[in-house]
Amino acid sequence: MEEIKVVTIGGGSSYTPELVEGFINRYEELPIKELWLVDIPAGKEKLESVGALAKRMVEKAEVPIEIHLSYNRKEALENADFVTTQIRVGLLEARALDERIPLKYNVIGQETNGPGGLFKGLRTIPVILDICREMERLCPDAWLINFSNPAGMVTEAVLRYSNLTKTVGLCNVPIGMKMGVAEMLGVDSERVYIEFAGLNHMVFGTDVYLDGERITDLVLDKLSNGTGLTMKNIVDLGWQPEFIQALGILPCPYHRYYYQTSEMLEAELQEMNETGTRAEVVKELEGELFELYKDPDLATKPPQLDERGGAYYSDAACRLISSIYNDKGDIQPVNTRNNGAIKSLPYDSAVEVNCVITRSGPKPISVCDLPVAVRGLVQQIKSFERVASEAAVTGNYNQALLAMTINPLVHSDSIAKQMLDEMLEAHQDYLPQFYSTELSLNKD
Amino acid sequence: MEEIKVVTIGGGSSYTPELVEGFINRYEELPIKELWLVDIPAGKEKLESVGALAKRMVEKAEVPIEIHLSYNRKEALENADFVTTQIRVGLLEARALDERIPLKYNVIGQETNGPGGLFKGLRTIPVILDICREMERLCPDAWLINFSNPAGMVTEAVLRYSNLTKTVGLCNVPIGMKMGVAEMLGVDSERVYIEFAGLNHMVFGTDVYLDGERITDLVLDKLSNGTGLTMKNIVDLGWQPEFIQALGILPCPYHRYYYQTSEMLEAELQEMNETGTRAEVVKELEGELFELYKDPDLATKPPQLDERGGAYYSDAACRLISSIYNDKGDIQPVNTRNNGAIKSLPYDSAVEVNCVITRSGPKPISVCDLPVAVRGLVQQIKSFERVASEAAVTGNYNQALLAMTINPLVHSDSIAKQMLDEMLEAHQDYLPQFYSTELSLNKD
Amino acid sequence: MEEIKVVTIGGGSSYTPELVEGFINRYEELPIKELWLVDIPAGKEKLESVGALAKRMVEKAEVPIEIHLSYNRKEALENADFVTTQIRVGLLEARALDERIPLKYNVIGQETNGPGGLFKGLRTIPVILDICREMERLCPDAWLINFSNPAGMVTEAVLRYSNLTKTVGLCNVPIGMKMGVAEMLGVDSERVYIEFAGLNHMVFGTDVYLDGERITDLVLDKLSNGTGLTMKNIVDLGWQPEFIQALGILPCPYHRYYYQTSEMLEAELQEMNETGTRAEVVKELEGELFELYKDPDLATKPPQLDERGGAYYSDAACRLISSIYNDKGDIQPVNTRNNGAIKSLPYDSAVEVNCVITRSGPKPISVCDLPVAVRGLVQQIKSFERVASEAAVTGNYNQALLAMTINPLVHSDSIAKQMLDEMLEAHQDYLPQFYSTELSLNKD
Amino acid sequence: MEEIKVVTIGGGSSYTPELVEGFINRYEELPIKELWLVDIPAGKEKLESVGALAKRMVEKAEVPIEIHLSYNRKEALENADFVTTQIRVGLLEARALDERIPLKYNVIGQETNGPGGLFKGLRTIPVILDICREMERLCPDAWLINFSNPAGMVTEAVLRYSNLTKTVGLCNVPIGMKMGVAEMLGVDSERVYIEFAGLNHMVFGTDVYLDGERITDLVLDKLSNGTGLTMKNIVDLGWQPEFIQALGILPCPYHRYYYQTSEMLEAELQEMNETGTRAEVVKELEGELFELYKDPDLATKPPQLDERGGAYYSDAACRLISSIYNDKGDIQPVNTRNNGAIKSLPYDSAVEVNCVITRSGPKPISVCDLPVAVRGLVQQIKSFERVASEAAVTGNYNQALLAMTINPLVHSDSIAKQMLDEMLEAHQDYLPQFYSTELSLNKD
């Protein structure tokens, strides 16, 4: 790995400048020679705009990273060392449907672990598995760093249905929680260490340390009494203090969908009526970002990008890549094969857990187990991820209905069926595996 | 065990005549010398009525079983061989509150695995653990056959918080499913064998056999297309056929509460308004039964008892006792320690599973595992049972809130808290462990 | 399965008359129409002799079982319902080498779990896997009942390297132990029940019951003080009483090889010098048996066969077949997939354990776990079985050396290599997988 | 932990100067205020000699570490931050008996995982558990760093029979293997990383990396062809190349006792006759060391100490203490609770495995599992450690015999009993738990 080649699939994403900035900042330790930004022809305008900005950024920073734009994935993958994926099949329009259709049935769409996440998975997994197959052939020693959502389900699918072993799933929730705790305590985030365990968007902080001292109880007290950790995209309703005390571990912002379903549903319905769903809000934000990117004088990541919601994602990717490349042996929370780190989850399933990051990849640190109270919900999401992955690969209608029905946000098999049918039709263009001919569903 | 002594705690129950009939029918193989019916003084009228009927029954049947009535539990337990428990702390009035209070918040009460079940457990578990402690002292070799609900949670509590090892939990759902399948197929129930696995009221038929031939698919087809297995106390709304096909195993009637929550809630609200909750319907039925029992000419189990809802319960108990006594080695589904029979559930947790019944108790037969799709829900109920058991033993308010919030029928931590507070107050008389003085809750 | 067809591979074995007797005695419940005795052409003389005796036996017993003799395995397997295997690749001559070569190095050969067993496995497993492949094609619904040794290793290999799922391994050690305990107690063996758990020839009685009462301690006392359970083929040296007391479970006769290695080695060396190895003794016994079989007036199993050492083997097979055919649900110890029955052994490994025998095969009854003291030795034999199976399938020299070296009877990697080389050469004709050409070993 | 207090039990050991040197070298990062060297009155001469040297060392190095000598363990433990134990109950005289008695029976004594180790454990564990109890009371927040052998058995005993949770077992074998590999490759040891997994003195290098690149195969090749990794105290006989290739992982020097038992026994017998057993050789070495220590001009660790055999032990302890104190998060192989890191070993057993070292202790990194071929031997040592620990705590004769008999170096229950009886008598003074009165063994 003398001259590092990084390939970013979905390179036209509005997040790309953060990624470029991350690589620039780390150039000394991570001397990337080529950064390939790859997208589909339909995304040409965005890719060119983002690509031009990227070129201005490396030029201004005076680092010799070559920026390549490409619409030919195979050409780009050849001899890559790291492949990052940040794709959004069907774009924000598809996400808006993932949110709006369930809300018609008084169900939260939830674009990762809810009905919306099911459809995001059905659209995304086949594309990711295609990339895996190409990588096996074109760059068999490369690492796949996936941060396309639903990252947990995608990692599960890659572990289960691909031969690629060098794969990691990445999320910004853990780093967001760490930042949130630091802010809550008024300390520098470097002094905070959180023991993470769970699944993607279903992760817990099982212990929190400040300068190596365990301060979990203090953080739970603050969380009980205040407003807690927030994320740009999730309403904060506060927690019942006694519930948090009894839980004994730090929930992530996404847990609100499951422990406060009724209130979150109401908030989402109201939001939809007032400002549109999150996808629609994000779409507007992205439009503004791309306007900014066009400015030929802009040669740094614009501060507005941090408002976007996925903050830290790309930086987490850069940090991970550098730790692998440099065999750092530092600790980062990633999505990887469990290997016994969480006792009550299957040995071979994808989990989100603190790992030692080495040149041979992430090695999970044992957390023993999650408290008994949360094992059910966590296993339910794992069941959902596994059944959904299988449906994504097989295009089996019944499996898709099963995944929809067992999702904890869905409370009726008949509503599940209605949503499924409406969403299958709405996303038909991106779900070829479910259609033998253009118009007929594969039911068995 | 030359002269068998059976003690029935809660002997004044309307079910007792079925139990007595069961013992009479098995007298040849299970020669009981003494049957002690024990109750609390407040249940005197019922116990005397049922006791008189029991005496007429054994007399008419000409079997030399002595019927003893007692209000002194310790006296009764002395040297017992089998102790059955069929208690209802707080009577049907308490159950009515368990149903009505949650419905005020648009939540299904569900008297075993729902919020109602939580409170039934909080009231019942301390009494059962008292009985266990007395048995350790007064009849250490006796078997405890529990069929007080919530039977799964009670069995978990006995395994975890008592030293009694000779204990079995019993339920009529598996036998009801077997009868239902036999009826569906138009065959004698003796020809049907179902492989059961799961938890109490959360049990699945993982395979079905007719005369030893596997007919699971046929049964699933019938279940998909028809109205399915019914129980007296649970509305049958039919299943989505594709869901059942994808599930691949036979759900129990109680699964409707979780896979059809929305519809079941509506049905319960309507029922409450029209005929009262199930507790209120049952109360009326029981009143009629006790009227019948008073008839001095009645000397057999009246056929109306079969309409009561708990059919087969008492007969299952008699069959179990006989198999233990006679070391039969036959197979019965009971609630017992998992011991690896269901891979994804903890080794030391209570499960409902087919067992070989021997003189040294039930030995679980391995079913490998449940399908991945249902593991989440099953683990969620197991998490609920464990947290609820702990709350029942400790009287810890926060633990009780945790149990309430993680229940799959509850969708909000703040509604959980409101229900909890209202139910704690309503059931105050039966929950001394939660109150340090008469009026103040033990919150920590 | 209207007209039962049973195929016995290795039909010319001296054990066959016991098998035929077993089928005759069970004809009412197990109405076999055709019994095919199959052997290789080299075994013609024996097969014809045994076959003629079998025909006389069924004729005398007046049961309409047709006896077919065949040298064409595929023809025989067509539409079979049950296939039993009792093969001995290389005959007793090979077994004699398995015993004599190790003894030259002061190592016990032990024809199942020792160096001899390694070679028996290397010769036998490929043949059994061939039979499995033929069965998949010619009689996919048939059950394979294997009682060719090393039965544990063979079952492990079938589970791991074949697609056949209807397979059971059988051994006479458990039934021998049951008979031994009955004799020790002076009671009828039907009253004794032993909970078996472990591996083939490495099985323990974890609890013993008489008429349903636990009498394990009594049996251990007797075993400590007396001479214990014996088998025809294993010297009985007595056990150290305190060792047996601390063990707390009943060892099988084969455990002497591991807990009394030094003394057993000396006894075997002496025996070899005085009467020849066990194989040579057996060969003489078999010669006498075949002389008897030739007698045209003999039409029953001669009593001398019971002296042969493998008593009960064939009867156990008949009993097993009948329980499967009749879906009896009775309990028998067999070799099958663990499925959690023994906690500390892999879930998917072959174990020897009590099972409920149904039409869909054996279902293991959970024994929780073996005592910690024996887990090491048991796992060591399991490791040996797995590495040996792999070597048998791959013909890999290094794997074979690994299997030899980790065997608990072998105490040196260099002696292991010397024995391996000498045995590979001696058995060359039966180990084609190890030789790419006639004279050169496949070393990698 | 402002002013660090370290207590070293067995402070009069000849190893102490290495420990003191380690603390001096790390003073900047690990500012120890007080180092208490504690010993029993019988060890006064040694303690004073070593203590005087220690004082000269810190003086010369100009670090303000106060050296305290004490014969009052409780006084020393008060408010300690770290407690290290390097005790040898019965001194080298006892070890010599642990070696000589088994050799009389042609059994290798092996002072950690053999019969000798059993007796070392029986003598040492009660003392360590006493220390644990005192620590719970006098310095409940302190860490116990044990490097008294048998370190694996001792760690198992502390985990199982004490309430102390802050405990780590330490060994110099892993660091010795790392040094050996570095030497073999001719590189600096800092560039080598080995993934360790197994038990104490039964540890494997499951993968080896040079500068982050996996070079396991290269190291195995070198090990196959050359003389391998050596330790001062273990004869190197070379390995069978094909065995090492098939093993696929790096054995530790102690594995020779199990895979080359016959040759090692012969070498030990020869050594005993020529130079005395290892204990006797060490005793002479120690005599020379203590002569050196007396030199009032000596103020550094003398180079001769590195010849002693336990090199790196004390330095490993200093490094571990510093990583805990500084919450370094670096990776070190230690003995700790498994927590799923090695799948086939019990979750709650002590293992030797790479851990992330933090202020809250070592957190095991998952290695998935050991190869199937070695699981048996490893489990056998674990079984031995557990049964031996129980015997050490209970003083139960039968348990001790069980431990002796299941040890893989012992091949006969009757020889086990003879050795046990002779060793119990020889060590009588140090085994009060086995004697109810001075002369009678507690047999049950």
mmCIF file of N, CA and C in Angstrom, chain B residues 272-333:
data_model
loop_
_atom_site.group_PDB
_atom_site.id
_atom_site.type_symbol
_atom_site.label_atom_id
_atom_site.label_comp_id
_atom_site.label_asym_id
_atom_site.label_seq_id
_atom_site.Cartn_x
_atom_site.Cartn_y
_atom_site.Cartn_z
ATOM 1 N N MET B 272 -65.283 -3.608 25.916
ATOM 2 C CA MET B 272 -65.436 -2.977 27.225
ATOM 3 C C MET B 272 -66.727 -2.179 27.276
ATOM 4 N N ASN B 273 -66.954 -1.460 26.194
ATOM 5 C CA ASN B 273 -68.148 -0.625 26.181
ATOM 6 C C ASN B 273 -69.428 -1.441 26.073
ATOM 7 N N GLU B 274 -69.360 -2.567 25.392
ATOM 8 C CA GLU B 274 -70.577 -3.341 25.161
ATOM 9 C C GLU B 274 -70.901 -4.316 26.279
ATOM 10 N N THR B 275 -69.880 -5.105 26.674
ATOM 11 C CA THR B 275 -70.171 -6.176 27.638
ATOM 12 C C THR B 275 -69.302 -6.089 28.874
ATOM 13 N N GLY B 276 -68.432 -5.094 28.922
ATOM 14 C CA GLY B 276 -67.446 -5.050 30.011
ATOM 15 C C GLY B 276 -66.196 -5.784 29.579
ATOM 16 N N THR B 277 -65.142 -5.655 30.367
ATOM 17 C CA THR B 277 -63.889 -6.343 30.009
ATOM 18 C C THR B 277 -64.048 -7.825 30.288
ATOM 19 N N ARG B 278 -63.040 -8.566 29.855
ATOM 20 C CA ARG B 278 -63.069 -10.015 30.041
ATOM 21 C C ARG B 278 -63.270 -10.390 31.518
ATOM 22 N N ALA B 279 -62.613 -9.676 32.409
ATOM 23 C CA ALA B 279 -62.741 -9.979 33.844
ATOM 24 C C ALA B 279 -64.199 -9.889 34.256
ATOM 25 N N GLU B 280 -64.883 -8.903 33.731
ATOM 26 C CA GLU B 280 -66.270 -8.706 34.117
ATOM 27 C C GLU B 280 -67.175 -9.792 33.541
ATOM 28 N N VAL B 281 -66.859 -10.210 32.315
ATOM 29 C CA VAL B 281 -67.611 -11.321 31.715
ATOM 30 C C VAL B 281 -67.380 -12.589 32.538
ATOM 31 N N VAL B 282 -66.096 -12.827 32.855
ATOM 32 C CA VAL B 282 -65.753 -14.030 33.610
ATOM 33 C C VAL B 282 -66.432 -14.002 34.979
ATOM 34 N N LYS B 283 -66.477 -12.841 35.581
ATOM 35 C CA LYS B 283 -67.071 -12.752 36.905
ATOM 36 C C LYS B 283 -68.531 -13.204 36.879
ATOM 37 N N GLU B 284 -69.193 -12.812 35.848
ATOM 38 C CA GLU B 284 -70.587 -13.221 35.714
ATOM 39 C C GLU B 284 -70.673 -14.735 35.529
ATOM 40 N N LEU B 285 -69.816 -15.250 34.638
ATOM 41 C CA LEU B 285 -69.789 -16.696 34.407
ATOM 42 C C LEU B 285 -69.532 -17.449 35.710
ATOM 43 N N GLU B 286 -68.593 -16.917 36.485
ATOM 44 C CA GLU B 286 -68.261 -17.587 37.737
ATOM 45 C C GLU B 286 -69.431 -17.568 38.702
ATOM 46 N N GLY B 287 -70.118 -16.459 38.726
ATOM 47 C CA GLY B 287 -71.290 -16.374 39.585
ATOM 48 C C GLY B 287 -72.278 -17.486 39.244
ATOM 49 N N GLU B 288 -72.494 -17.665 37.949
ATOM 50 C CA GLU B 288 -73.412 -18.718 37.524
ATOM 51 C C GLU B 288 -72.904 -20.092 37.930
ATOM 52 N N LEU B 289 -71.568 -20.281 37.775
ATOM 53 C CA LEU B 289 -70.996 -21.581 38.141
ATOM 54 C C LEU B 289 -71.193 -21.863 39.622
ATOM 55 N N PHE B 290 -70.918 -20.855 40.448
ATOM 56 C CA PHE B 290 -71.060 -21.092 41.883
ATOM 57 C C PHE B 290 -72.513 -21.352 42.274
ATOM 58 N N GLU B 291 -73.414 -20.765 41.520
ATOM 59 C CA GLU B 291 -74.827 -21.098 41.747
ATOM 60 C C GLU B 291 -75.069 -22.583 41.515
ATOM 61 N N LEU B 292 -74.518 -23.061 40.372
ATOM 62 C CA LEU B 292 -74.666 -24.485 40.048
ATOM 63 C C LEU B 292 -74.051 -25.366 41.127
ATOM 64 N N TYR B 293 -72.818 -24.969 41.574
ATOM 65 C CA TYR B 293 -72.088 -25.804 42.527
ATOM 66 C C TYR B 293 -72.888 -26.030 43.816
ATOM 67 N N LYS B 294 -73.765 -25.068 44.122
ATOM 68 C CA LYS B 294 -74.515 -25.175 45.375
ATOM 69 C C LYS B 294 -75.543 -26.297 45.349
ATOM 70 N N ASP B 295 -75.898 -26.708 44.159
ATOM 71 C CA ASP B 295 -76.942 -27.730 44.008
ATOM 72 C C ASP B 295 -76.492 -29.038 44.666
ATOM 73 N N PRO B 296 -77.144 -29.451 45.738
ATOM 74 C CA PRO B 296 -76.709 -30.651 46.479
ATOM 75 C C PRO B 296 -76.844 -31.927 45.658
ATOM 76 N N ASP B 297 -77.552 -31.865 44.542
ATOM 77 C CA ASP B 297 -77.686 -33.066 43.704
ATOM 78 C C ASP B 297 -76.570 -33.161 42.671
ATOM 79 N N LEU B 298 -75.824 -32.054 42.538
ATOM 80 C CA LEU B 298 -74.721 -32.079 41.554
ATOM 81 C C LEU B 298 -73.550 -32.847 42.147
ATOM 82 N N ALA B 299 -73.091 -33.877 41.414
ATOM 83 C CA ALA B 299 -71.969 -34.677 41.919
ATOM 84 C C ALA B 299 -70.989 -34.986 40.799
ATOM 85 N N THR B 300 -71.031 -34.179 39.748
ATOM 86 C CA THR B 300 -70.049 -34.285 38.654
ATOM 87 C C THR B 300 -69.698 -32.876 38.219
ATOM 88 N N LYS B 301 -68.619 -32.766 37.449
ATOM 89 C CA LYS B 301 -68.248 -31.462 36.923
ATOM 90 C C LYS B 301 -69.335 -31.015 35.964
ATOM 91 N N PRO B 302 -69.927 -29.831 36.176
ATOM 92 C CA PRO B 302 -70.993 -29.403 35.268
ATOM 93 C C PRO B 302 -70.417 -28.997 33.912
ATOM 94 N N PRO B 303 -71.096 -29.298 32.837
ATOM 95 C CA PRO B 303 -70.570 -29.007 31.487
ATOM 96 C C PRO B 303 -70.324 -27.516 31.266
ATOM 97 N N GLN B 304 -71.033 -26.671 31.993
ATOM 98 C CA GLN B 304 -70.854 -25.224 31.815
ATOM 99 C C GLN B 304 -69.423 -24.777 32.142
ATOM 100 N N LEU B 305 -68.738 -25.547 32.954
ATOM 101 C CA LEU B 305 -67.375 -25.135 33.329
ATOM 102 C C LEU B 305 -66.451 -25.074 32.101
ATOM 103 N N ASP B 306 -66.725 -25.960 31.139
ATOM 104 C CA ASP B 306 -65.892 -25.974 29.939
ATOM 105 C C ASP B 306 -65.982 -24.659 29.159
ATOM 106 N N GLU B 307 -67.048 -23.898 29.412
ATOM 107 C CA GLU B 307 -67.215 -22.615 28.717
ATOM 108 C C GLU B 307 -66.356 -21.526 29.357
ATOM 109 N N ARG B 308 -65.774 -21.814 30.479
ATOM 110 C CA ARG B 308 -65.150 -20.799 31.311
ATOM 111 C C ARG B 308 -63.884 -20.160 30.716
ATOM 112 N N GLY B 309 -63.158 -20.865 29.877
ATOM 113 C CA GLY B 309 -61.983 -20.251 29.262
ATOM 114 C C GLY B 309 -60.689 -20.946 29.630
ATOM 115 N N GLY B 310 -60.627 -21.499 30.794
ATOM 116 C CA GLY B 310 -59.378 -22.139 31.215
ATOM 117 C C GLY B 310 -59.421 -23.641 31.026
ATOM 118 N N ALA B 311 -60.285 -24.084 30.100
ATOM 119 C CA ALA B 311 -60.447 -25.521 29.906
ATOM 120 C C ALA B 311 -59.108 -26.201 29.711
ATOM 121 N N TYR B 312 -59.002 -27.422 30.159
ATOM 122 C CA TYR B 312 -57.821 -28.282 30.031
ATOM 123 C C TYR B 312 -56.758 -27.990 31.085
ATOM 124 N N TYR B 313 -56.839 -26.827 31.716
ATOM 125 C CA TYR B 313 -55.799 -26.439 32.663
ATOM 126 C C TYR B 313 -55.630 -27.494 33.748
ATOM 127 N N SER B 314 -56.751 -27.783 34.390
ATOM 128 C CA SER B 314 -56.692 -28.677 35.530
ATOM 129 C C SER B 314 -56.385 -30.086 35.079
ATOM 130 N N ASP B 315 -56.907 -30.450 33.928
ATOM 131 C CA ASP B 315 -56.622 -31.792 33.446
ATOM 132 C C ASP B 315 -55.138 -31.924 33.119
ATOM 133 N N ALA B 316 -54.564 -30.857 32.554
ATOM 134 C CA ALA B 316 -53.116 -30.877 32.277
ATOM 135 C C ALA B 316 -52.338 -31.090 33.567
ATOM 136 N N ALA B 317 -52.798 -30.468 34.634
ATOM 137 C CA ALA B 317 -52.120 -30.625 35.920
ATOM 138 C C ALA B 317 -52.183 -32.078 36.398
ATOM 139 N N CYS B 318 -53.352 -32.690 36.284
ATOM 140 C CA CYS B 318 -53.495 -34.088 36.714
ATOM 141 C C CYS B 318 -52.593 -34.997 35.890
ATOM 142 N N ARG B 319 -52.566 -34.747 34.595
ATOM 143 C CA ARG B 319 -51.741 -35.583 33.720
ATOM 144 C C ARG B 319 -50.261 -35.436 34.087
ATOM 145 N N LEU B 320 -49.851 -34.196 34.346
ATOM 146 C CA LEU B 320 -48.453 -33.950 34.710
ATOM 147 C C LEU B 320 -48.096 -34.651 36.019
ATOM 148 N N ILE B 321 -48.980 -34.521 37.001
ATOM 149 C CA ILE B 321 -48.716 -35.141 38.306
ATOM 150 C C ILE B 321 -48.602 -36.652 38.165
ATOM 151 N N SER B 322 -49.472 -37.226 37.363
ATOM 152 C CA SER B 322 -49.432 -38.673 37.182
ATOM 153 C C SER B 322 -48.144 -39.109 36.487
ATOM 154 N N SER B 323 -47.689 -38.326 35.510
ATOM 155 C CA SER B 323 -46.461 -38.702 34.804
ATOM 156 C C SER B 323 -45.247 -38.605 35.714
ATOM 157 N N ILE B 324 -45.232 -37.606 36.586
ATOM 158 C CA ILE B 324 -44.135 -37.517 37.544
ATOM 159 C C ILE B 324 -44.204 -38.702 38.505
ATOM 160 N N TYR B 325 -45.400 -38.924 39.067
ATOM 161 C CA TYR B 325 -45.562 -39.989 40.054
ATOM 162 C C TYR B 325 -45.183 -41.346 39.466
ATOM 163 N N ASN B 326 -45.633 -41.595 38.239
ATOM 164 C CA ASN B 326 -45.422 -42.903 37.626
ATOM 165 C C ASN B 326 -44.152 -42.979 36.780
ATOM 166 N N ASP B 327 -43.354 -41.885 36.775
ATOM 167 C CA ASP B 327 -42.108 -41.867 36.003
ATOM 168 C C ASP B 327 -42.375 -42.287 34.564
ATOM 169 N N LYS B 328 -43.404 -41.671 33.963
ATOM 170 C CA LYS B 328 -43.886 -42.168 32.668
ATOM 171 C C LYS B 328 -42.924 -41.939 31.510
ATOM 172 N N GLY B 329 -42.184 -40.858 31.549
ATOM 173 C CA GLY B 329 -41.323 -40.574 30.398
ATOM 174 C C GLY B 329 -42.098 -40.156 29.170
ATOM 175 N N ASP B 330 -43.321 -39.676 29.336
ATOM 176 C CA ASP B 330 -44.054 -39.174 28.170
ATOM 177 C C ASP B 330 -43.718 -37.697 27.961
ATOM 178 N N ILE B 331 -44.216 -37.132 26.886
ATOM 179 C CA ILE B 331 -43.816 -35.786 26.493
ATOM 180 C C ILE B 331 -44.945 -34.797 26.714
ATOM 181 N N GLN B 332 -44.681 -33.743 27.455
ATOM 182 C CA GLN B 332 -45.681 -32.709 27.708
ATOM 183 C C GLN B 332 -45.014 -31.345 27.639
ATOM 184 N N PRO B 333 -45.737 -30.332 27.133
ATOM 185 C CA PRO B 333 -45.178 -28.980 27.117
ATOM 186 C C PRO B 333 -45.401 -28.319 28.469
#
